[in-house]
Amino acid sequence: MTTLSNNAVTARAHTNIALVKYWGKKDENLIIPYTGSLSLTLDYFYTDTQVAFDANLTTDDVQIDGQPASAKTTARVSRFLDIVRQRSGITQSAAVRSTNHVPTAAGLASSASAFAALAAASSRAAGMDLSLTDLSRLARRGSGSACRSIFGGFAEWQPGTDDTNSYAIPIKSHGLADLRVIALTTAKGPKAISSRQGMRLSVTTSPYYPAWIQTAQADLVALKAALAAADFSAIGKISELNAMRMHALTLSADPDFTYFNGQTLTIIDLVKSLRHSGVECYYTIDAGPNVKVLCQSETTEKIVTTFSKVLGDENVIVTKPGPGVQYL
Ligand code: PMV
């Protein structure tokens, strides 16, 4: 990445995968969720973002992966930078250079790593020195899941009730160093229904949304107990079930929709048959057709071999727990 100017700040943040998902906003503007969620930050996929406020610019100048960002993306980044400008008192426009470190066009670029890196770089470039809690609150305004990517390892987003108390906290874990997440890519490119739209449709039309609030809260309590006990089987079971409960909201919305494609279903079947044959693994799926498989280091090779045959080597990536946000 070329350096913008002497006062440019660069930050790196990694993506995260939610094991108990965030799905539904109580406050769409402040991004306050209905329920808490818990994720694992991953080492393999990350975003580097450099920000410099510049008196010579008349509008924000945003480039992603070396290309000028679309008008829609630039507007979203500018809305986020407006929060930083308002809090810091800075009035200048900014140059933003962001690079996603994911395999080319793998469909794995994430708003979580993007907004966590943008929050860290832009706040410091504006002269603010925020605590990790305040960075998490700020990142949340860009994309809900970004508040968890401020932290490495496991992070819990405590839903809170307003801007001051809705942020993530790190969850300590012991005995889970050999946990692996295998990312399986089935489709590339942006999804047809954004998570924002999908959540709104689920909240407003699925008759099961009230049940989701109940079960997601219970899943979170159970997951935290499983993490404290370093009980891989329980972690996997809870994560898989919670993912399917989230996707049941899309299938029961009006109009109904799904993020799955044919290969998603094939992978689900394969994970179950691997499990029945004694290879312990579990799946989880976000708002898209790609699947993440949870396993432990000793079974990784077997699972990678199985899925490489179906999807091709380039669509099977092994990831580990990753670090929190850092300045470069
Ligand atoms: O942060 P968003 O608006 O991209 O929403 C993320 C939603 C899920 O990835 C499906 C779940 C989660 O908790 O990350």
mmCIF file of C-alpha atoms in Angstrom, residues 11 57 211 309:
data_model
loop_
_atom_site.group_PDB
_atom_site.id
_atom_site.type_symbol
_atom_site.label_atom_id
_atom_site.label_comp_id
_atom_site.label_asym_id
_atom_site.label_seq_id
_atom_site.Cartn_x
_atom_site.Cartn_y
_atom_site.Cartn_z
ATOM 1 C CA ALA A 11 -4.809 -0.408 10.865
ATOM 2 C CA LEU A 57 -9.722 17.189 -0.519
ATOM 3 C CA ALA A 211 -38.775 -17.488 19.196
ATOM 4 C CA LYS A 309 -12.457 -33.192 -4.187
#
